[in-house]
Short mmCIF file of C-alpha atoms in Angstrom, two decimals:
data_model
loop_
_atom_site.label_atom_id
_atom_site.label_comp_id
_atom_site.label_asym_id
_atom_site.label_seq_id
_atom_site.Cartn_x
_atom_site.Cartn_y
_atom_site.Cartn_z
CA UNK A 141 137.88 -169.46 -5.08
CA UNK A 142 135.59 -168.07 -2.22
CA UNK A 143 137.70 -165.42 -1.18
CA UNK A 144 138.36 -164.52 -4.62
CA UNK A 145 134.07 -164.39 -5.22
CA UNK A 146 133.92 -162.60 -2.08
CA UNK A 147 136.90 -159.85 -3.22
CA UNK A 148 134.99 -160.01 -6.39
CA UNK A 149 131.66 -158.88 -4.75
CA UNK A 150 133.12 -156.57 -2.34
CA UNK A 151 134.37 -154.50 -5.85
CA UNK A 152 131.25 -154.27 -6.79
CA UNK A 153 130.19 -152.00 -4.25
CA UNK A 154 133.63 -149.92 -4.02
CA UNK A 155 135.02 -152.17 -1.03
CA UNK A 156 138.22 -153.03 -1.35
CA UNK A 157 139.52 -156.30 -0.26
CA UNK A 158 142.36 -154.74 1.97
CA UNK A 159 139.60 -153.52 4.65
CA UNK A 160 139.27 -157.32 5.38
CA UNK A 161 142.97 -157.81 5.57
CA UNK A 162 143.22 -154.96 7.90
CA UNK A 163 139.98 -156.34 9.98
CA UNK A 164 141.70 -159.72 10.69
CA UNK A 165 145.07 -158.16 11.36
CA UNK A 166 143.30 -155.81 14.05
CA UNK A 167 141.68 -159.40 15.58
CA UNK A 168 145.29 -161.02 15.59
CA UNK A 169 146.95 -157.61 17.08
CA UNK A 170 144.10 -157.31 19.70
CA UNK A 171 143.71 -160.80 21.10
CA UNK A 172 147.96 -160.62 20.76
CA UNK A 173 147.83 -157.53 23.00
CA UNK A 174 145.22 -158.66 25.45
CA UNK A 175 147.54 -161.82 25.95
CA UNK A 176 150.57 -159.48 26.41
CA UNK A 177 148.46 -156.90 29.12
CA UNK A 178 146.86 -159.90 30.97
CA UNK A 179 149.99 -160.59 32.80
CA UNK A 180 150.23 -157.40 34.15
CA UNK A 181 146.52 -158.45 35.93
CA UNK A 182 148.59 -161.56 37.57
CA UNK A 183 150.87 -160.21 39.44
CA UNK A 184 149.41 -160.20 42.50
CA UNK A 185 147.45 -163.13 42.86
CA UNK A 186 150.64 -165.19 41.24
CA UNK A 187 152.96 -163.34 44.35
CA UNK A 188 149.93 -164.69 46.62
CA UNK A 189 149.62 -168.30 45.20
CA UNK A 190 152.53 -169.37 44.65
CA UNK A 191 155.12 -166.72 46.97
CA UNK A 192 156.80 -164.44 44.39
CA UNK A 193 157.72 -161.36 44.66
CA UNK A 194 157.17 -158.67 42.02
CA UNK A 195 161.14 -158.45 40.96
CA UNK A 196 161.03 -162.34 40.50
CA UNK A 197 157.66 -162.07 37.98
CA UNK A 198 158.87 -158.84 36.55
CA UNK A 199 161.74 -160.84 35.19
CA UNK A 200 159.59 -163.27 33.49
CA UNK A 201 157.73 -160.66 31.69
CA UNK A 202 160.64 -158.50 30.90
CA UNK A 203 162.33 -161.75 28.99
CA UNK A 204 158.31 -161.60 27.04
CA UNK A 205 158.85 -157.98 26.39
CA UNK A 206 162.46 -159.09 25.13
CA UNK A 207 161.67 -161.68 22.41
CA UNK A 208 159.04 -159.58 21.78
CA UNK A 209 160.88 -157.16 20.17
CA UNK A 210 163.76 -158.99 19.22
CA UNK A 211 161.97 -160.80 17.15
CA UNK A 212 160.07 -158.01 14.86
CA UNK A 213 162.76 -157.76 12.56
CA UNK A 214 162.64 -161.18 11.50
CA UNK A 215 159.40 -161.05 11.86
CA UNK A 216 159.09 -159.59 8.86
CA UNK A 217 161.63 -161.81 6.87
CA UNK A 218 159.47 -164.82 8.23
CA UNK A 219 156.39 -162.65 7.02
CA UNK A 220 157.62 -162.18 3.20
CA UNK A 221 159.20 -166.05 3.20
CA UNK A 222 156.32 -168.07 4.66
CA UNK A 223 153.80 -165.26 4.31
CA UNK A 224 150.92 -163.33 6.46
CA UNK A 225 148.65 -166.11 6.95
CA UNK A 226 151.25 -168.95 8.04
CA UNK A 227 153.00 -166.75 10.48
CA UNK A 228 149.30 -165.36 11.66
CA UNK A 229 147.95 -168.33 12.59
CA UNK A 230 151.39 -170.24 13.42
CA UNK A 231 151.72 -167.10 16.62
CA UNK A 232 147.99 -167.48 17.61
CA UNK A 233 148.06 -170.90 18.07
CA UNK A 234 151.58 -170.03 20.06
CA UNK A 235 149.64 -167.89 22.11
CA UNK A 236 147.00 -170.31 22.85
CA UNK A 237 148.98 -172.88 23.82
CA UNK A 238 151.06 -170.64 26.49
CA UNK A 239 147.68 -169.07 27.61
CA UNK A 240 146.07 -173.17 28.40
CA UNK A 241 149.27 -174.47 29.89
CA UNK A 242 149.35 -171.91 32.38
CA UNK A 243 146.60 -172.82 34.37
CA UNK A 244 148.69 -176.14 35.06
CA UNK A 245 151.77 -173.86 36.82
CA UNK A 246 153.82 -174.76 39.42
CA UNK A 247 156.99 -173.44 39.43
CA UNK A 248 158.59 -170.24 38.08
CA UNK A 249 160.63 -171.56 35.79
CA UNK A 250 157.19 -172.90 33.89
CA UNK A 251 156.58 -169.17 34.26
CA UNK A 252 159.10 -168.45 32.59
CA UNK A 253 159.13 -171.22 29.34
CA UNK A 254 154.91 -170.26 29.11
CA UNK A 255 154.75 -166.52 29.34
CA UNK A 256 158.89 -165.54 29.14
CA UNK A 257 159.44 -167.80 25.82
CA UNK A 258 156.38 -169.11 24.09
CA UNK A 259 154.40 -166.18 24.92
CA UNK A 260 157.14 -163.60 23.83
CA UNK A 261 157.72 -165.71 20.58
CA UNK A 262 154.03 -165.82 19.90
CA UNK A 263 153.59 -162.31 20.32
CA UNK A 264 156.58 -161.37 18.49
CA UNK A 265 155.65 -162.73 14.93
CA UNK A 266 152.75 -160.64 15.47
CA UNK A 267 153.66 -157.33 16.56
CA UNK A 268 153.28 -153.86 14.82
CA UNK A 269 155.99 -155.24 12.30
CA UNK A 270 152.80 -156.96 10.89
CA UNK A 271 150.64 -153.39 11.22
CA UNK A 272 153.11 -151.69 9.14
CA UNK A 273 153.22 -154.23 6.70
CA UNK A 274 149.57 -154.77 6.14
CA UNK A 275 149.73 -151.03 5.63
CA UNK A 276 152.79 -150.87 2.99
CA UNK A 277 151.35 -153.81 0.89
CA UNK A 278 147.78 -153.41 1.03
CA UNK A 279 147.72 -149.48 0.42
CA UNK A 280 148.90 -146.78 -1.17
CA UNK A 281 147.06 -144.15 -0.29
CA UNK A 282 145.29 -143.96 3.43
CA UNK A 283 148.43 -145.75 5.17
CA UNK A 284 148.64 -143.30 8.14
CA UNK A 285 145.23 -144.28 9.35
CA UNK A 286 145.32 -147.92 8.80
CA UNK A 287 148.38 -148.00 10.90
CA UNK A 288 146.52 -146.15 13.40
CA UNK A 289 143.72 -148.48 13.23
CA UNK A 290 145.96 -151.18 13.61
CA UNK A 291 147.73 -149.59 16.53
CA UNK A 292 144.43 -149.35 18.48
CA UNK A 293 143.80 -152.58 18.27
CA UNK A 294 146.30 -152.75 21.48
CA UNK A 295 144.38 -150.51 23.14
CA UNK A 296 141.03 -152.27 21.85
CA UNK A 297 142.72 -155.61 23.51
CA UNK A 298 142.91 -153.38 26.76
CA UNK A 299 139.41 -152.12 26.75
CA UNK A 300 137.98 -155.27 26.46
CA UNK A 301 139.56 -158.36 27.90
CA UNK A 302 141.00 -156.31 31.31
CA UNK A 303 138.49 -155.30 33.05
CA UNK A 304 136.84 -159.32 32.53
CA UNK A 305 139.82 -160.64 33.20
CA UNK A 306 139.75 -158.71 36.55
CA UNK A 307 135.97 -159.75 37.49
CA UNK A 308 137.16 -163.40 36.64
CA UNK A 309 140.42 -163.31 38.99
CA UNK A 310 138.03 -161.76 41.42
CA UNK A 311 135.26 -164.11 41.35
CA UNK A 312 136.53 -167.39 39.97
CA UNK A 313 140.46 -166.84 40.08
CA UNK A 314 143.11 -166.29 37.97
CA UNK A 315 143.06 -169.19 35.98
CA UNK A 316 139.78 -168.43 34.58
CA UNK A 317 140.85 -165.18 33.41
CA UNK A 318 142.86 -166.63 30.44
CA UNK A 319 139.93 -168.43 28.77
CA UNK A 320 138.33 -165.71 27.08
CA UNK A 321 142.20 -165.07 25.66
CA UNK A 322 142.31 -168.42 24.55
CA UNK A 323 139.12 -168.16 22.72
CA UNK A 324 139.96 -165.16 20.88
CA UNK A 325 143.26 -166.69 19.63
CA UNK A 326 140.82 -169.78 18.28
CA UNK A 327 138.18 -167.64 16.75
CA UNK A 328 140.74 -165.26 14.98
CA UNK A 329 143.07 -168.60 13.74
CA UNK A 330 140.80 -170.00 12.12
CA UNK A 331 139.33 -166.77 10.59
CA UNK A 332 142.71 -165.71 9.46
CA UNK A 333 142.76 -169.16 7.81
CA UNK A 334 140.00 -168.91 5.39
CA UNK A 335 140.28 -164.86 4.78
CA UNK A 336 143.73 -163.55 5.21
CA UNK A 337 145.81 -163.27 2.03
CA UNK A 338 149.52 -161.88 1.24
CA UNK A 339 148.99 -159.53 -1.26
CA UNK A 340 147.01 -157.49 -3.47
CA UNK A 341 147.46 -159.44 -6.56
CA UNK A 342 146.72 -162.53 -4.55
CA UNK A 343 143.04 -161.21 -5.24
CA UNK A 344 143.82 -159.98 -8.55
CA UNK A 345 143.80 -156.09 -7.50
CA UNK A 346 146.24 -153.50 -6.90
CA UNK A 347 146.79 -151.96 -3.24
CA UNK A 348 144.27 -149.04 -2.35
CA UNK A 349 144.76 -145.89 -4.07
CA UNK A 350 147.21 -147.32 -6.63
CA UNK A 351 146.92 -145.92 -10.08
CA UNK A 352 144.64 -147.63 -12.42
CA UNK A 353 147.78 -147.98 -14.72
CA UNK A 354 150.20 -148.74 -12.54
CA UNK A 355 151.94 -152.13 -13.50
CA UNK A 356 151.09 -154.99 -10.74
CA UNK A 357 154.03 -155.84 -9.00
CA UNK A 358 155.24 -159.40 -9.04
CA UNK A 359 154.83 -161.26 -6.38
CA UNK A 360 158.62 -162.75 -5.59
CA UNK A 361 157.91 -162.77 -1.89
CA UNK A 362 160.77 -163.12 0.25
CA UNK A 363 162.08 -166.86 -0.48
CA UNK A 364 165.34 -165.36 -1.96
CA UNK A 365 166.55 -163.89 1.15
CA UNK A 366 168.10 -165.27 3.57
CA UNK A 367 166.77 -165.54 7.69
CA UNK A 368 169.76 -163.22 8.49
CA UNK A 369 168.94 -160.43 6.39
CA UNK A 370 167.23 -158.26 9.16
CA UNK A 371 171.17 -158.19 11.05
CA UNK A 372 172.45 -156.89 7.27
CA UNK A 373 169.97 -154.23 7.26
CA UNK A 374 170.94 -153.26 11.02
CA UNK A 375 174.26 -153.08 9.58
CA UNK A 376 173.24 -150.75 6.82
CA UNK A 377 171.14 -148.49 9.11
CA UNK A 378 173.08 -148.43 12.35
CA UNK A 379 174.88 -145.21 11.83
CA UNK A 380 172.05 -143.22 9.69
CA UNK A 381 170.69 -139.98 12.23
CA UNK A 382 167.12 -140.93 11.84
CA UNK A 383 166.70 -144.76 13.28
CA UNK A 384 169.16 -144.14 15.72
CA UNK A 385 167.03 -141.19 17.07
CA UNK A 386 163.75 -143.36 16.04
CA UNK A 387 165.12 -145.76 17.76
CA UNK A 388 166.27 -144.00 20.74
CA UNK A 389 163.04 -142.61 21.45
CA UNK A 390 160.89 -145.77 20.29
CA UNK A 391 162.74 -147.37 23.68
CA UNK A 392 161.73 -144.76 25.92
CA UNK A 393 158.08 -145.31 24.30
CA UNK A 394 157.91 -148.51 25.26
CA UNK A 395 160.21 -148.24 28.34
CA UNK A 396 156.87 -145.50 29.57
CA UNK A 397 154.05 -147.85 28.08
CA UNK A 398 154.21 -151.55 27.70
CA UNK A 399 157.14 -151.69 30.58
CA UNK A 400 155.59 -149.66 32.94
CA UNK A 401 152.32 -148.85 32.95
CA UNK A 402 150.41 -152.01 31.31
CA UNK A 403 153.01 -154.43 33.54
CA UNK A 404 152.75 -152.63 36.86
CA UNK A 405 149.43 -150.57 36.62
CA UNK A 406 147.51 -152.97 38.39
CA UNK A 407 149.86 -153.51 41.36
CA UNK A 408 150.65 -149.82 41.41
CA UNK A 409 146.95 -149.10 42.32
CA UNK A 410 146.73 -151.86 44.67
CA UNK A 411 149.52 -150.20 46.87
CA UNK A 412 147.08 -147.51 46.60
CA UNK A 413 143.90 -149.54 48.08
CA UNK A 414 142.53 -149.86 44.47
CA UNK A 415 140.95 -153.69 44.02
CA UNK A 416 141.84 -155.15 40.64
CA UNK A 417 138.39 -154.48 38.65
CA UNK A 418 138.57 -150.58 39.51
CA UNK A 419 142.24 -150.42 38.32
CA UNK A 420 141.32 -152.48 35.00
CA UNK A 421 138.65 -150.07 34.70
CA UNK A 422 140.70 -147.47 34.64
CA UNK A 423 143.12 -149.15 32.42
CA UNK A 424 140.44 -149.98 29.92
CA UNK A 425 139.55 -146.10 29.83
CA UNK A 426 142.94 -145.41 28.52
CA UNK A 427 142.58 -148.23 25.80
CA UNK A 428 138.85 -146.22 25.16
CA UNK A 429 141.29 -142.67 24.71
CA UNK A 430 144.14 -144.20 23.14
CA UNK A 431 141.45 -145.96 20.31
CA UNK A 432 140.68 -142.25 19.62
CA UNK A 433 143.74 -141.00 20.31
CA UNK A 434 146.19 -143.24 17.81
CA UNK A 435 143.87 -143.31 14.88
CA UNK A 436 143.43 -139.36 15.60
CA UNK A 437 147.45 -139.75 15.31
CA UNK A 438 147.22 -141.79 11.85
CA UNK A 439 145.16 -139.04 10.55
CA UNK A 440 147.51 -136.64 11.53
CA UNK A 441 150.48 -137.88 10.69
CA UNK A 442 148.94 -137.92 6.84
CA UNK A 443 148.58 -134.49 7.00
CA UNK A 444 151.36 -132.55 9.16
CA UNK A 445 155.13 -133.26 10.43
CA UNK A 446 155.39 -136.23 12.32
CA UNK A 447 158.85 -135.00 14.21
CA UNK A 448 156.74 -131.91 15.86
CA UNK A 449 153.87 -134.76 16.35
CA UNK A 450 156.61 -136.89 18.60
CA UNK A 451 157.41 -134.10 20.28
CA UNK A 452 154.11 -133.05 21.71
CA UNK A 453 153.09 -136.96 22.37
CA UNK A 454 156.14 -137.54 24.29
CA UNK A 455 155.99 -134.01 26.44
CA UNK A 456 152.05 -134.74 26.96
CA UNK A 457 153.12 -138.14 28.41
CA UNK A 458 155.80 -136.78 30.34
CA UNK A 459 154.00 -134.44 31.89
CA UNK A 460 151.36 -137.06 32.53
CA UNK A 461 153.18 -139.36 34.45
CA UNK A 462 155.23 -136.95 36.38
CA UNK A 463 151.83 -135.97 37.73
CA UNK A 464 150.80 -139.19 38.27
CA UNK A 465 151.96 -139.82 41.65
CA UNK A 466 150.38 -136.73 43.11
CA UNK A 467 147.01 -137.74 41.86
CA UNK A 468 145.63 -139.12 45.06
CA UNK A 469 144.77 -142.11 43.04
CA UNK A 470 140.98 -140.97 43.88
CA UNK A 471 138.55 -141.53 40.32
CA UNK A 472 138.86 -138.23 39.47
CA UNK A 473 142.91 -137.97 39.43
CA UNK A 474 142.87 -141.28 37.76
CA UNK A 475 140.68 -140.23 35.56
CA UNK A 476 142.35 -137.02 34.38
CA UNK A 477 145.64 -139.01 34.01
CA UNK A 478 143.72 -141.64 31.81
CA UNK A 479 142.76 -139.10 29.15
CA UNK A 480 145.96 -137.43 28.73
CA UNK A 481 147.86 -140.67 29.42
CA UNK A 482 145.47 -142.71 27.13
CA UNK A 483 145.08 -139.82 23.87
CA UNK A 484 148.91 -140.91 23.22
CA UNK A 485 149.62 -144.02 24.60
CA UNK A 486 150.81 -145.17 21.39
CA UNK A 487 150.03 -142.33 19.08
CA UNK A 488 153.77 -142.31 18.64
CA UNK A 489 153.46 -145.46 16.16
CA UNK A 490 152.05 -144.04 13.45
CA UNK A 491 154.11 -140.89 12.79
CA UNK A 492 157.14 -143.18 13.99
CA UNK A 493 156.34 -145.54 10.80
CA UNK A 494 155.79 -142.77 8.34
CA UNK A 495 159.31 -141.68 9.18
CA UNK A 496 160.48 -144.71 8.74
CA UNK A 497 159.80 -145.47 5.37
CA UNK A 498 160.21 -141.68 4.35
CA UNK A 499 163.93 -141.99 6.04
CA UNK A 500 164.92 -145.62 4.52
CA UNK A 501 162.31 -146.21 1.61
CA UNK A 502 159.21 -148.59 0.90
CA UNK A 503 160.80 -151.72 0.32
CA UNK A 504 163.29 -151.92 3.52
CA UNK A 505 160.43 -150.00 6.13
CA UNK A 506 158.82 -153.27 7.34
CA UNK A 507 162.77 -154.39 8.60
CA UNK A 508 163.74 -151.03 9.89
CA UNK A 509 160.96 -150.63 11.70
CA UNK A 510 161.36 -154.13 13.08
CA UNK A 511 164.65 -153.15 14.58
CA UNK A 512 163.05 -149.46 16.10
CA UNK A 513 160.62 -151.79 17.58
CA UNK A 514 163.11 -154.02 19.04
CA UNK A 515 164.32 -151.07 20.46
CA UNK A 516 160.41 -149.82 21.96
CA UNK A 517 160.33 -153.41 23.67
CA UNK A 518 163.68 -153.54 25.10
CA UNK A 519 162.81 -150.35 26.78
CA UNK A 520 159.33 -152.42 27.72
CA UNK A 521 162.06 -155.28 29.27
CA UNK A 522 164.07 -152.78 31.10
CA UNK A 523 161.01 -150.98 32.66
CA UNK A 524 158.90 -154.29 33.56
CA UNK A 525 162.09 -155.70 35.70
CA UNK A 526 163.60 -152.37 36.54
CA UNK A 527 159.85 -151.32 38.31
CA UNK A 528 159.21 -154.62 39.66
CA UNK A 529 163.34 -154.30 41.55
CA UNK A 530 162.23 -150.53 42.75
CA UNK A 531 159.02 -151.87 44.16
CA UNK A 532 160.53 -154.94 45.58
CA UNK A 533 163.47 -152.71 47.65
CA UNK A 534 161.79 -149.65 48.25
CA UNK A 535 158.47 -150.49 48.51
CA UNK A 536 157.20 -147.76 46.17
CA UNK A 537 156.52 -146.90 42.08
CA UNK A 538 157.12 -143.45 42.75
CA UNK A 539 160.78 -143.00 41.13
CA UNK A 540 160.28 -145.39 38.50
CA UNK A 541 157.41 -143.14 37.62
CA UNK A 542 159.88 -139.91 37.53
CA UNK A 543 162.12 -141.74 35.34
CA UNK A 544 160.11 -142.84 33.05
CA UNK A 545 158.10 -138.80 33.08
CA UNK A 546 161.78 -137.29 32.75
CA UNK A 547 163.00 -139.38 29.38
CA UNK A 548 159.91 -139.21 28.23
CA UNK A 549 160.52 -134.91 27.82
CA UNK A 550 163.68 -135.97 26.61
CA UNK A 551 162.33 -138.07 23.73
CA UNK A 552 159.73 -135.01 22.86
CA UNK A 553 163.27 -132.96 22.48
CA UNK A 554 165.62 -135.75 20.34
CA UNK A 555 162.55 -136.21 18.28
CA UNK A 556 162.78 -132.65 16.62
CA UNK A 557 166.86 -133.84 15.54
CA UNK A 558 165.19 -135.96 13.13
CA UNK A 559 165.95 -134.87 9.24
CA UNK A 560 162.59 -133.34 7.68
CA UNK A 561 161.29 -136.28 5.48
CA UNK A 562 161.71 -136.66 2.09
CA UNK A 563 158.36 -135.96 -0.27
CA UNK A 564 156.80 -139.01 -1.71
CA UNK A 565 158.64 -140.67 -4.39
CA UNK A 566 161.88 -138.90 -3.20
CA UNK A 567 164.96 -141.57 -2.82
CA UNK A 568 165.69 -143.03 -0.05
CA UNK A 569 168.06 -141.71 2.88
CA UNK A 570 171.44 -143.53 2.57
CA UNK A 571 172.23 -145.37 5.45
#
């Protein structure tokens, strides 16, 4: 009854109740990110504590990466079965729990069941498979930019809790740096508790921007399918031109983001004489660009072709990271690379998701997307381990950094093979 009242009064003054949904899905997407990028802060002072090297954690958080991603697709199933606000607060309590226990380590193998498993299944039921969602439900019109929005929150996670965490591992350790993590996952449980609802209709209105007349859809949910659904709709869409090249390209996003720069940043400027608070400054000044930058994207993508989008984020970041290892790593190279690095860190999501549902329809989008985004964080796994081994035997970042430059020109390219999508209300692309 209060959040009906409150949806109600919000009406009343031409607010719809889908900017609150989209408000607590950017808290659960942020403090989920900021528990994903802490890690990547750890690194070194776990290798000093406790004697691992970089391959052996790099492992750990390319099996996080993994489940991850893996689990987006049924992500979604468990979204339209159980709905939003079980699965919301089910992962941040998840993440909680991984982000307390950890402060108790002692071996790697607890590494591994706190921040490989619990941590990766946490994250997982709350990835960008919930974003896109939110978006498809809750509106009709305006869906590029909430999907930027709630891309930025990653980057929002990044500008905030990083650069903290890095005064706290500095000053008090690393085992205070996961408290303010912990909090956030708290606060936004409980808030997604009272506030967050499925649907529209479950506040008796129709998404934003739906016709006044339009019949309300009823709400069957997803109770009628069954938990292997997502591998029957890989089945259907395993062949079709456009997820395959989605996909393709989604895992050399992430394989170039989450994988490599948000895992190994950190150390990567500490072989450079960079302290941990300057590096997570840095890092937090790409979240600041990439904010701008991926709800810029949103926009964008409402308005022009998202295939000629990908290929000019993809080249920029290329480019970027190919000229990343001659930047001196002095504030000003840093600094350059942060706002052409940062402007599309994940800018690719939103033009990535319109193609989606333009290529394989409304209704199937949340699942299809769940399996491209498998694909982004198996190219996160491969990166975080693959880095962390070419560090380990050659002592360097430098060629994982030309890899990763190299197929990211190569995505910009495949991106353009993409079929031009279909106008709205066109039918769907058979698979």
């Amino acid at each position: 009854m209060f959040v009906q009242s409150l949806a109600n009064r919000l009406a009343r003054r031409r607010i719809h109740y889908g900017w609150v949904v989209v408000a607590l899905t950017f808290l659960t997407m942020l403090t989920s990110s900021a528990a994903l990028g802490l890690p990547g802060a750890l690194i070194q002072p776990l290798s000093r504590e406790f004697g691992w090297n970089t391959e052996q954690i790099s492992s750990v958080l390319a099996l996080r990466f993994a489940l991850y991603g893996l689990l987006g697709p049924f992500s979604a199933i468990l979204i339209e079965r159980y709905g939003m606000r079980k699965i919301m607060c089910t992962a941040l309590l998840l993440i909680a729990g991984s982000m307390a226990s950890v402060t108790m380590l002692g071996q790697l193998w607890q590494l591994f069941i706190l921040w490989g498993l619990i941590l990766g299944l946490g994250s997982g039921m709350t990835a960008l498979v919930l974003g896109a969602m939110v978006a498809n439900r809750w509106f009709e019109k305006r869906r590029g930019l909430v999907i930027g929005m709630l891309t930025a929150s990653s980057a929002t996670g990044q500008l905030i809790f990083l650069p903290v965490a890095a005064w706290l591992i500095e000053h008090l350790g690393w085992r205070a740096a996961v408290l303010p993590v912990f909090a956030s996952c708290l606060t936004t449980a409980v808030l997604a508790f009272i506030f967050m609802r499925d649907r529209p209709e479950d506040v008796g209105a129709r998404a934003f921007g739906a016709e006044a007349g339009a019949p309300v859809p009823a709400n069957a949910g997803g109770r009628g399918m069954p938990l292997w659904e997502p591998v029957n709709v890989l089945r259907g869409v395993i062949g079709n031109r456009t997820f395959l090249i989605l996909a393709a390209t989604f895992f050399i996003c992430g394989l170039s983001t989450n994988g490599l720069i948000q895992t190994h940043f950190i150390s990567l400027c500490g072989d450079y004489g960079l302290t941990a608070i300057p590096a997570a400054g840095v890092l937090a000044m790409m979240g600041g660009f990439d904010f701008f930058g991926t709800i810029l994207s949103g926009w964008l993508s409402d308005r022009y072709d998202s295939r000629k989008l990908l290929f000019w984020y993809y080249s920029l970041r290329g480019l970027s990271l190919l000229w990343l290892p001659h930047s001196t790593f002095s504030l000003y190279g840093l600094s350059i690379f942060a706002m052409f690095y940062g402007l599309d860190w994940i800018a690719t999501v939103p033009p990535t998701v319109k193609l989606a549902a333009a290529g394989f329809g409304k209704e199937r989008a949340g699942m299809v997307f769940g399996w491209i985004f498998a694909a982004h964080q198996l190219g996160a796994a491969v990166a975080a381990y693959g880095a962390g081994s070419i560090r380990t035997v050659l002592l360097t970042y430098t060629p994982a950094l030309y890899i990763a430059g190299g197929l990211c020109l190569v995505a910009g390219l495949i991106a353009m093979g993409i079929k031009r999508p279909r106008p709205l209300g066109a039918a769907a692309a058979p698979a």
